XYZ file of C-alpha atoms in Angstrom:
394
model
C -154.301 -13.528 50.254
C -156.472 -10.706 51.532
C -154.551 -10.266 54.477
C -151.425 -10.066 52.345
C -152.515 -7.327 50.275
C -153.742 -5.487 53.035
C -150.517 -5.190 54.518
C -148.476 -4.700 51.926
C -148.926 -0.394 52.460
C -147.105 -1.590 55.813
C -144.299 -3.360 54.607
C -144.200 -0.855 51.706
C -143.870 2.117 54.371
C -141.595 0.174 56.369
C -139.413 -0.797 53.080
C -139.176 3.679 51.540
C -137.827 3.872 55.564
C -135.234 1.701 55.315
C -134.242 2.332 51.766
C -134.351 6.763 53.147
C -132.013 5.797 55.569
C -130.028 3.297 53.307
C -126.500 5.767 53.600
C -126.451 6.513 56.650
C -126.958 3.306 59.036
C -125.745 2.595 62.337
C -124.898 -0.414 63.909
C -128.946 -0.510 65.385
C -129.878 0.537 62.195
C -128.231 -2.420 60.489
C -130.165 -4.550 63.480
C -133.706 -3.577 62.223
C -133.184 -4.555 58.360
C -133.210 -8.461 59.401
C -136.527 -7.885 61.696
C -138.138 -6.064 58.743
C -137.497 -9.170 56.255
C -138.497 -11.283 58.723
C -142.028 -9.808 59.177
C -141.975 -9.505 55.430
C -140.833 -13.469 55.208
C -144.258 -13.983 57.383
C -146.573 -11.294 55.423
C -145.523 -14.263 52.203
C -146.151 -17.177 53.718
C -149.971 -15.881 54.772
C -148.635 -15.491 58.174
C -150.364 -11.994 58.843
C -150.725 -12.215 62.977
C -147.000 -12.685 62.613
C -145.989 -10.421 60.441
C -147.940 -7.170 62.647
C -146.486 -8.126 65.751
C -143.182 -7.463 64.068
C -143.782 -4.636 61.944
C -145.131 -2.762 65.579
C -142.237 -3.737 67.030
C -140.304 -2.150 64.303
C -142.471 1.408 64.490
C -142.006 1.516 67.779
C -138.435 1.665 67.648
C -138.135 4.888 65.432
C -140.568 7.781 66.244
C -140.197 8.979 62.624
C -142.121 6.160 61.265
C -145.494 8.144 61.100
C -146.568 6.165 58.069
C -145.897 2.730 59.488
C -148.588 3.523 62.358
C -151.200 4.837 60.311
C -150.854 1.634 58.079
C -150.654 -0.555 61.268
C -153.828 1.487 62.956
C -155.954 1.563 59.761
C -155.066 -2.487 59.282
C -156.248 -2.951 62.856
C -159.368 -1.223 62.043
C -159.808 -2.821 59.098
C -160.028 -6.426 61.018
C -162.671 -5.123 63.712
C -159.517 -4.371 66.603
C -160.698 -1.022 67.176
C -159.124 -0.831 70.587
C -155.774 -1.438 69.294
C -156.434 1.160 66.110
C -157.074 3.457 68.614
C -154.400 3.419 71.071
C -152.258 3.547 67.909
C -153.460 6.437 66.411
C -153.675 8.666 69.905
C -150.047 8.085 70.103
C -149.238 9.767 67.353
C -151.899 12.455 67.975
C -149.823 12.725 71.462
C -146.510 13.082 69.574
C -145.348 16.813 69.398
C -143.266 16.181 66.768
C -146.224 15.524 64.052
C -146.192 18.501 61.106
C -149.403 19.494 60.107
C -149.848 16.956 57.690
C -149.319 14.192 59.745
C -150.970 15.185 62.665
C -154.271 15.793 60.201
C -153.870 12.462 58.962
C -153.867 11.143 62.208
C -156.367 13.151 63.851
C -158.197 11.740 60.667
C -157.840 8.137 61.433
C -158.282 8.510 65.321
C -161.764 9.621 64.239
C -162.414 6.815 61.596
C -161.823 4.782 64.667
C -164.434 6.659 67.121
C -166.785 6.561 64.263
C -166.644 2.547 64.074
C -166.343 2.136 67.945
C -170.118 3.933 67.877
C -168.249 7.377 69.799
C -169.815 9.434 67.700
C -169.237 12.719 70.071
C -165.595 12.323 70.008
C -165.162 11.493 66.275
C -166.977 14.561 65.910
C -164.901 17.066 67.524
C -161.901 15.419 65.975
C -163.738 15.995 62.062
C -164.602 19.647 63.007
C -160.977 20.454 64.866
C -159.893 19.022 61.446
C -161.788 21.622 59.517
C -160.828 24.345 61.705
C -157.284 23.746 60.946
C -158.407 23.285 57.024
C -156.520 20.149 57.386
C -158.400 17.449 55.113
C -161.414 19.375 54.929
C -163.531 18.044 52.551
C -162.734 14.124 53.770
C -163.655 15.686 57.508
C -166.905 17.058 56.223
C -167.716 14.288 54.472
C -167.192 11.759 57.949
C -169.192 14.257 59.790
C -172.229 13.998 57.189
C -171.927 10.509 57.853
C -172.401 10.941 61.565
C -175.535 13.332 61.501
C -177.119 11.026 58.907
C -176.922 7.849 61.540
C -178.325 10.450 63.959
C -180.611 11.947 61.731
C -179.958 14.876 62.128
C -180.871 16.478 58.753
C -180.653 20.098 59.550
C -176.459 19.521 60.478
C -176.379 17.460 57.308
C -177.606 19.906 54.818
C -175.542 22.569 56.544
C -172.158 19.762 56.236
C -173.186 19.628 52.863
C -173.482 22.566 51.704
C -170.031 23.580 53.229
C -168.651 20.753 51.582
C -170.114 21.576 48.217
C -168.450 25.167 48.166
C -164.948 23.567 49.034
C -165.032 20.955 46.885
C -165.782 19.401 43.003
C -168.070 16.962 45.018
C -171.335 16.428 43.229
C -174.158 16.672 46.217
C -177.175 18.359 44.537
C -179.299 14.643 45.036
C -178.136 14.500 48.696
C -179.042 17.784 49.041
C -182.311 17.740 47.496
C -182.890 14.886 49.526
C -182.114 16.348 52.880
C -184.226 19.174 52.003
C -186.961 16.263 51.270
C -186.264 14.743 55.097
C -186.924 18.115 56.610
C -190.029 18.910 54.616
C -191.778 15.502 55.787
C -190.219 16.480 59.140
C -191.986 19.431 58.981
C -195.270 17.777 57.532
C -195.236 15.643 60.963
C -194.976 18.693 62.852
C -197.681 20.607 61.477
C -195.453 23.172 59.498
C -197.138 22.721 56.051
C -195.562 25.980 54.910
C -192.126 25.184 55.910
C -192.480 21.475 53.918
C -193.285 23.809 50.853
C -190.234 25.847 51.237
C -187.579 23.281 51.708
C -189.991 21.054 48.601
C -189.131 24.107 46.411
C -185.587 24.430 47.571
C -184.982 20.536 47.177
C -186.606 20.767 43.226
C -184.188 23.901 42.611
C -181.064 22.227 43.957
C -181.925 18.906 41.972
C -185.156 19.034 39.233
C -184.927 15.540 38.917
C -185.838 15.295 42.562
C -188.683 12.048 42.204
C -189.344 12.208 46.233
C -190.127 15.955 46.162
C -193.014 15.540 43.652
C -194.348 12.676 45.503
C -194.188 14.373 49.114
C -195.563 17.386 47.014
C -198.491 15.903 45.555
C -199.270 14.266 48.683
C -199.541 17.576 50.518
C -201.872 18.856 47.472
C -204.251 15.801 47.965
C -204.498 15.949 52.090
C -205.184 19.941 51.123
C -208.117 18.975 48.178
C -206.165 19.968 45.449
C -206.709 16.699 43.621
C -206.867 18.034 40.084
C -202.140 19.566 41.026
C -202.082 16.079 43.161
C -203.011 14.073 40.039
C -200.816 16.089 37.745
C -197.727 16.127 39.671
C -198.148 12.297 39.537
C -198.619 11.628 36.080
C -195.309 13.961 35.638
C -193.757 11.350 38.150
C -194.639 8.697 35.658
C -194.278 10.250 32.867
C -190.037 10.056 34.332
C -190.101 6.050 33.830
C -191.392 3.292 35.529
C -189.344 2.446 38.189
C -191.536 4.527 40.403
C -194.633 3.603 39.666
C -195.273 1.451 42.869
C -194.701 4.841 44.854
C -197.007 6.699 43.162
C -199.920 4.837 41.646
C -202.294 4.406 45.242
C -202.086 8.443 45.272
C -203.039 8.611 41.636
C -205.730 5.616 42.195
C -207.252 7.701 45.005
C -206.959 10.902 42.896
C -208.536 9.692 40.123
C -211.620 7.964 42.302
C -211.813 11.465 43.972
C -212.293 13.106 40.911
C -215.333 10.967 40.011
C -214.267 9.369 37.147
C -216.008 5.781 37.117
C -213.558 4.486 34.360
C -209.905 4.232 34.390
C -209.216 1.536 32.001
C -208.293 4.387 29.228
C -206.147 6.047 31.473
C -203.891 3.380 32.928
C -203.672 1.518 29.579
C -202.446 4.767 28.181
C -199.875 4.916 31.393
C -199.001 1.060 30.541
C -198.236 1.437 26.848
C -195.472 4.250 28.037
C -193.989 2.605 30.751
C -195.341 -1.169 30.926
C -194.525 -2.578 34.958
C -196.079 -5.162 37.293
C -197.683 -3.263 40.124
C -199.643 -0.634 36.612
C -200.218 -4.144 35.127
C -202.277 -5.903 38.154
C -204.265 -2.273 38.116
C -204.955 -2.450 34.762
C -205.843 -5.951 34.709
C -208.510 -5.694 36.992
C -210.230 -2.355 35.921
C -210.157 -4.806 32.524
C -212.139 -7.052 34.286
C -214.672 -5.075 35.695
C -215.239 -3.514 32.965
C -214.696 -6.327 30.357
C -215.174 -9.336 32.144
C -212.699 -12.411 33.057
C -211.932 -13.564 29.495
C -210.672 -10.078 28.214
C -208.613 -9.785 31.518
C -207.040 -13.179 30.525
C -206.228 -12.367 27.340
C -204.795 -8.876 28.322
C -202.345 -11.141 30.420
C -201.536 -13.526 28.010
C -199.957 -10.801 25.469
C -198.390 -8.849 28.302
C -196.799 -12.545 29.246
C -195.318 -12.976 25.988
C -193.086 -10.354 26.327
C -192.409 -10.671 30.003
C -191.265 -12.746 32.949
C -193.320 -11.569 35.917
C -194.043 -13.814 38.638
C -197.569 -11.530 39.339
C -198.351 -11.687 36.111
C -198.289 -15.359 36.208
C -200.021 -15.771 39.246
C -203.098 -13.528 38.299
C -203.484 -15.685 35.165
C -203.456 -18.963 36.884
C -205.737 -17.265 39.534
C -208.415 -16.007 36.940
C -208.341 -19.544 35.169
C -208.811 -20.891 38.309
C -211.911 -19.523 39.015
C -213.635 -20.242 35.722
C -212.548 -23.667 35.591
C -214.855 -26.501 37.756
C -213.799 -28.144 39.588
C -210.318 -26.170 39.918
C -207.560 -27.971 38.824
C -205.302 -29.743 41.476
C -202.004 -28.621 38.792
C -203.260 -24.868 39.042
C -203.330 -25.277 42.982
C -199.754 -26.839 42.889
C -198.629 -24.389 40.669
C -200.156 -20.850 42.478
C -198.412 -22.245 45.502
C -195.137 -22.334 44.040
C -195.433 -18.847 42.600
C -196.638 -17.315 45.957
C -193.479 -19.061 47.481
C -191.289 -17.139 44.592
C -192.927 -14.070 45.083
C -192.736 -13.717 48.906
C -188.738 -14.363 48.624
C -188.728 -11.830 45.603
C -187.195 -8.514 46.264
C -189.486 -5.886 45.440
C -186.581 -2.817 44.944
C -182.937 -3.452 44.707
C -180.062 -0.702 44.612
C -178.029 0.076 41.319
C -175.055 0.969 42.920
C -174.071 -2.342 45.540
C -177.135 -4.611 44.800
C -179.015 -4.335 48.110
C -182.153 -5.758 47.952
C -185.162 -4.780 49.694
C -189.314 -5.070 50.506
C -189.570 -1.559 50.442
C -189.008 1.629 48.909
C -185.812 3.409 50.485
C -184.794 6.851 49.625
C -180.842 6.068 50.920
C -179.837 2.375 50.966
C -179.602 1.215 54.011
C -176.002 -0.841 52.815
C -174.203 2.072 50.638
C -175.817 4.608 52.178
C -176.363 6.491 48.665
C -179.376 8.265 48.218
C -182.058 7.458 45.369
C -180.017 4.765 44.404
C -182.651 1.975 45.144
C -185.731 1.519 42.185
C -188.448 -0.935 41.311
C -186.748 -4.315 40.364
C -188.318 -4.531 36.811
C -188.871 -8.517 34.867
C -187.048 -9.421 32.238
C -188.164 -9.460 28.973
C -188.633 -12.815 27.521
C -186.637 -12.744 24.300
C -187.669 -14.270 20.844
C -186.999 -17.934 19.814
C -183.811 -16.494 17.093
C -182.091 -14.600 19.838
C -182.763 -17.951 22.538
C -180.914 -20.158 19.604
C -178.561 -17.315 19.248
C -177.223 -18.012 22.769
C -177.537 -21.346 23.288
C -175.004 -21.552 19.944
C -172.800 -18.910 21.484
């Protein structure tokens, strides 16, 4: 059934052609009509391998049928035959018979094909001839910012994107922003620590919002001693929600050991009260416990696992009973291994746009390629007894 609906735009293309021409057939004319029902007939009965080989030979009798290539090419592409998508498409690109729009649509889809055939050179020139001719502009610039991101070339991406922005209603401020980010840690590599600062201050006007630019920000204040900005610009990064806390609590850690202060149990239960999460409740458990000792960590855990299914959370608590209780006890051994087994297949950040699931923190996901679309996968509340009967009755 897949294959049927994807070629359905070809017998659709091929059906408006025959139905244009309706008044005026010929006698070869009237010959096509059965060889387009009969690829149709196969397109029905799930017969798709069929069905192209006839609709082909039906666009290659008629040079006018424009529309039934581009459906044939894109199909081809569509089921990994780039080879045959792109012979397709540079014969119409060859045709000089093509009006603009055509020939932009095809020059369009002959560089769809470069792009998935790893010819990134040539489906480049084809994108920028494309804006030259202000034929599909804004869906060339967007293939070409899709080409210098795989080469990483962030300089050609925030100029594409920028151009983009100006022709377009295309919101781009976080891909901006975020480009801006990619040069300033390319610049941080390189030495440049002025030129991070400038495209950090360009990326936070473009997009305020801009989590990675405070982080690579208050890292550059802490590698420069400026722990008491370095600590602030973190706590503003938490103070935006918790599902970057794991990115920036070890900078706030080491600013706050930097700045001398010998207790931070105040601080990070004042952090955990706002925005309550795994990797701030494992801190705060064990500054509890150096400073309170193993029973108040364990009870600390107890309440925060009454209102929340976390895995680490779990595992620390069987952990610290474990080492109180002797001999330790063969169920808590059984049990710890189970949860370590859980955790290590856990994903530790997921995307909110396709569901990608990852280890690590990744500023574009590596499956939608959108940018700051991937945050800290968060446990589930554990809801109250009423609301568990609730469902169970629903």
């Amino acid at each position: 059934m897949e294959w049927l609906f994807l070629l359905l735009p070809v017998a659709a293309a091929s059906g408006w052609w025959l139905a244009r021409r309706g008044p005026r057939h010929t006698c070869a004319e009237s010959e096509r009509e059965p060889v387009f029902f009969r690829g149709l007939n196969y397109l029905l009965n799930e017969q798709p391998d069929k069905a192209i080989d006839v609709f082909l030979k039906l666009a290659e009798v008629d040079s006018e049928t424009v529309e039934t290539h581009l459906a044939l090419g894109a199909l081809f592409r569509r089921r990994g035959e780039v080879d045959r998508a792109i012979r397709i498409h540079q014969n119409l690109v060859a045709r000089q018979s093509l009006g603009d729009a055509q020939r932009g649509f095809a020059l369009y889809e002959l560089g769809r094909d470069y792009m998935l055939a790893g010819l990134f050179d040539r489906a480049e020139s084809l994108f920028k001839e494309l804006v030259e001719r202000q034929l599909l502009q804004a869906r060339a610039l967007r293939a070409l910012i899709e080409i210098y991101q795989a080469e990483k070339e962030w300089p050609r991406c925030l100029e594409t994107a920028e151009a983009l922005q100006r022709i377009s209603d295309e919101p781009l401020r976080t891909e901006i922003a975020q480009y801006h980010c990619e040069l300033a840690e390319q610049c941080l590599r390189d030495g440049k620590a002025d030129r991070a600062r400038s495209h950090l201050l360009d990326a936070q006007s473009v997009d305020p919002d801009c989590i990675r630019a405070s982080l690579v920000q208050a890292r550059m204040e802490l590698r420069a001693g400026d722990v008491e900005t370095a600590a602030l610009l973190y706590r503003r990064v938490a103070q935006r929600g918790p599902r970057y806390l794991p990115a920036m609590l070890p900078g706030l850690m080491e600013c706050w050991q930097r700045l001398g202060r010998e207790s931070v149990t105040a601080e990070l239960r004042a952090l955990f009260e706002q925005h309550p999460s795994p990797p701030l409740m494992l801190r705060l458990c064990d500054a509890i416990e150096a400073e309170r000792g193993v029973a108040a960590a364990r009870e600390f855990l107890v309440r925060y696992l009454s209102g929340h299914a976390d895995l680490s959370g779990a595992e620390r608590l069987l952990a610290l009973r474990r080492r109180v209780q002797q001999p330790p006890s063969a169920e808590d051994e059984v049990l710890l291994e189970v949860i370590a087994r859980q955790l290590a297949a856990q994903p530790g950040y997921q995307c909110d746009h396709c569901g990608f699931e990852a280890r690590e923190l990744h500023w574009q996901c590596p499956s939608c390629k959108r940018w700051g679309s991937i945050k800290t996968v968060e446990p589930e509340p554990i809801a109250a007894a009423a609301v568990l009967r609730q469902r169970q009755i629903a």
